[in-house]
Structure formats: structure tokens, C-alpha cells
């Protein structure tokens, strides 16, 4: 392996290490109180659209989640992205 494959493997590893416990995703549902909030790797953020202030991407299990930080709710999600 080399180059892009190594970078992808490193990204997957960092996501898994910081991943919050799995919970049921529900649009407009609350993000569980006290659940960890993994940091999105920079190389993943670089390919996603820039979000307005107050919204952030998160990874939960293998799913990409769009969070409203002020309201602490799941705005939307995509299953099995990672």
C-alpha cells in the first residue's frame, strides 16, 4: 500500500478511535447527552461542503451526521458513508 491508500487507512483509524457510542439516529432527534463528539479528519472535511456557523459534521459508527451544535440535534444523516 502507499499514498492514498495509507491516508485512507489512517483516516478510518482516527475516526474509529474517537467514535461515539452508537445510538439511534433520528432527524431532529437529540444527540445523546454526554456522548463524545469525534473530530472530523481534515482530509474528509476538505471534500465536504463548507457549513454555516453552528453546524458541524460528525461520524457515528459508519454514518455521516450533520449536527446543529446550539440545539444539540441531528439535522440530517447519511447511512454507511464511512
PDB file of C-alpha atoms in Angstrom:
ATOM      1  CA  UNK A   1       0.000   0.000   0.000  1.00  0.00           C
ATOM      2  CA  UNK A   2       1.070   3.557  -0.442  1.00  0.00           C
ATOM      3  CA  UNK A   3      -0.011   7.149  -0.781  1.00  0.00           C
ATOM      4  CA  UNK A   4      -3.784   7.482  -0.965  1.00  0.00           C
ATOM      5  CA  UNK A   5      -4.429   4.008   0.449  1.00  0.00           C
ATOM      6  CA  UNK A   6      -2.291   4.769   3.518  1.00  0.00           C
ATOM      7  CA  UNK A   7      -4.034   8.106   4.001  1.00  0.00           C
ATOM      8  CA  UNK A   8      -7.472   6.460   3.778  1.00  0.00           C
ATOM      9  CA  UNK A   9      -6.480   3.797   6.299  1.00  0.00           C
ATOM     10  CA  UNK A  10      -5.206   6.469   8.679  1.00  0.00           C
ATOM     11  CA  UNK A  11      -8.433   8.438   8.333  1.00  0.00           C
ATOM     12  CA  UNK A  12     -10.584   5.380   9.084  1.00  0.00           C
ATOM     13  CA  UNK A  13      -8.438   4.579  12.130  1.00  0.00           C
ATOM     14  CA  UNK A  14      -8.708   8.107  13.542  1.00  0.00           C
ATOM     15  CA  UNK A  15     -12.491   8.123  13.063  1.00  0.00           C
ATOM     16  CA  UNK A  16     -12.884   4.786  14.843  1.00  0.00           C
ATOM     17  CA  UNK A  17     -10.671   5.840  17.756  1.00  0.00           C
ATOM     18  CA  UNK A  18     -12.761   8.937  18.519  1.00  0.00           C
ATOM     19  CA  UNK A  19     -16.158   7.500  17.581  1.00  0.00           C
ATOM     20  CA  UNK A  20     -19.031   7.990  19.998  1.00  0.00           C
ATOM     21  CA  UNK A  21     -21.053   5.026  21.162  1.00  0.00           C
ATOM     22  CA  UNK A  22     -23.672   4.037  18.596  1.00  0.00           C
ATOM     23  CA  UNK A  23     -27.174   5.397  19.145  1.00  0.00           C
ATOM     24  CA  UNK A  24     -30.353   5.558  17.081  1.00  0.00           C
ATOM     25  CA  UNK A  25     -30.100   8.386  14.577  1.00  0.00           C
ATOM     26  CA  UNK A  26     -33.228  10.444  14.146  1.00  0.00           C
ATOM     27  CA  UNK A  27     -33.618  13.701  12.212  1.00  0.00           C
ATOM     28  CA  UNK A  28     -34.410  16.456  14.742  1.00  0.00           C
ATOM     29  CA  UNK A  29     -33.543  13.983  17.494  1.00  0.00           C
ATOM     30  CA  UNK A  30     -31.217  14.974  20.305  1.00  0.00           C
ATOM     31  CA  UNK A  31     -27.573  13.997  20.223  1.00  0.00           C
ATOM     32  CA  UNK A  32     -27.178  11.948  23.431  1.00  0.00           C
ATOM     33  CA  UNK A  33     -26.139  13.981  26.463  1.00  0.00           C
ATOM     34  CA  UNK A  34     -22.527  13.309  27.350  1.00  0.00           C
ATOM     35  CA  UNK A  35     -21.803  11.320  24.147  1.00  0.00           C
ATOM     36  CA  UNK A  36     -18.381  12.003  22.721  1.00  0.00           C
ATOM     37  CA  UNK A  37     -18.098  14.132  19.610  1.00  0.00           C
ATOM     38  CA  UNK A  38     -15.373  12.870  17.365  1.00  0.00           C
ATOM     39  CA  UNK A  39     -13.340  15.376  15.394  1.00  0.00           C
ATOM     40  CA  UNK A  40     -13.688  15.133  11.629  1.00  0.00           C
ATOM     41  CA  UNK A  41     -10.357  14.456   9.900  1.00  0.00           C
ATOM     42  CA  UNK A  42      -9.177  17.382   7.786  1.00  0.00           C
ATOM     43  CA  UNK A  43      -8.928  15.317   4.613  1.00  0.00           C
ATOM     44  CA  UNK A  44     -12.615  14.353   4.955  1.00  0.00           C
ATOM     45  CA  UNK A  45     -13.686  17.936   5.678  1.00  0.00           C
ATOM     46  CA  UNK A  46     -11.784  19.090   2.593  1.00  0.00           C
ATOM     47  CA  UNK A  47     -14.145  17.173   0.289  1.00  0.00           C
ATOM     48  CA  UNK A  48     -17.395  18.118   2.051  1.00  0.00           C
ATOM     49  CA  UNK A  49     -19.318  21.362   1.509  1.00  0.00           C
ATOM     50  CA  UNK A  50     -18.496  24.174   3.933  1.00  0.00           C
ATOM     51  CA  UNK A  51     -21.233  24.515   6.550  1.00  0.00           C
ATOM     52  CA  UNK A  52     -22.750  27.663   8.044  1.00  0.00           C
ATOM     53  CA  UNK A  53     -21.697  28.586  11.574  1.00  0.00           C
ATOM     54  CA  UNK A  54     -23.377  26.394  14.190  1.00  0.00           C
ATOM     55  CA  UNK A  55     -23.495  23.257  12.032  1.00  0.00           C
ATOM     56  CA  UNK A  56     -20.865  20.521  12.049  1.00  0.00           C
ATOM     57  CA  UNK A  57     -20.252  17.117  10.549  1.00  0.00           C
ATOM     58  CA  UNK A  58     -19.789  14.107  12.839  1.00  0.00           C
ATOM     59  CA  UNK A  59     -19.253  10.408  12.317  1.00  0.00           C
ATOM     60  CA  UNK A  60     -21.416   7.986  14.294  1.00  0.00           C
ATOM     61  CA  UNK A  61     -20.485   4.365  13.625  1.00  0.00           C
ATOM     62  CA  UNK A  62     -20.262   4.381   9.794  1.00  0.00           C
ATOM     63  CA  UNK A  63     -22.745   7.228   9.286  1.00  0.00           C
ATOM     64  CA  UNK A  64     -22.137  10.872   8.413  1.00  0.00           C
ATOM     65  CA  UNK A  65     -24.185  13.113  10.706  1.00  0.00           C
ATOM     66  CA  UNK A  66     -24.982  16.817  10.325  1.00  0.00           C
ATOM     67  CA  UNK A  67     -25.311  18.399  13.784  1.00  0.00           C
ATOM     68  CA  UNK A  68     -26.801  21.679  14.979  1.00  0.00           C
ATOM     69  CA  UNK A  69     -24.460  22.464  17.867  1.00  0.00           C
ATOM     70  CA  UNK A  70     -26.620  25.122  19.549  1.00  0.00           C
ATOM     71  CA  UNK A  71     -29.760  22.972  19.593  1.00  0.00           C
ATOM     72  CA  UNK A  72     -27.775  19.708  20.080  1.00  0.00           C
ATOM     73  CA  UNK A  73     -29.863  17.942  17.439  1.00  0.00           C
ATOM     74  CA  UNK A  74     -29.230  15.746  14.419  1.00  0.00           C
ATOM     75  CA  UNK A  75     -30.197  17.841  11.385  1.00  0.00           C
ATOM     76  CA  UNK A  76     -29.650  15.040   8.879  1.00  0.00           C
ATOM     77  CA  UNK A  77     -27.533  11.950   8.275  1.00  0.00           C
ATOM     78  CA  UNK A  78     -26.285   9.609   5.554  1.00  0.00           C
ATOM     79  CA  UNK A  79     -26.030   5.906   6.342  1.00  0.00           C
ATOM     80  CA  UNK A  80     -22.925   3.807   5.739  1.00  0.00           C
ATOM     81  CA  UNK A  81     -20.745   6.566   4.320  1.00  0.00           C
ATOM     82  CA  UNK A  82     -17.547   5.537   6.074  1.00  0.00           C
TER      83      UNK A  82
END
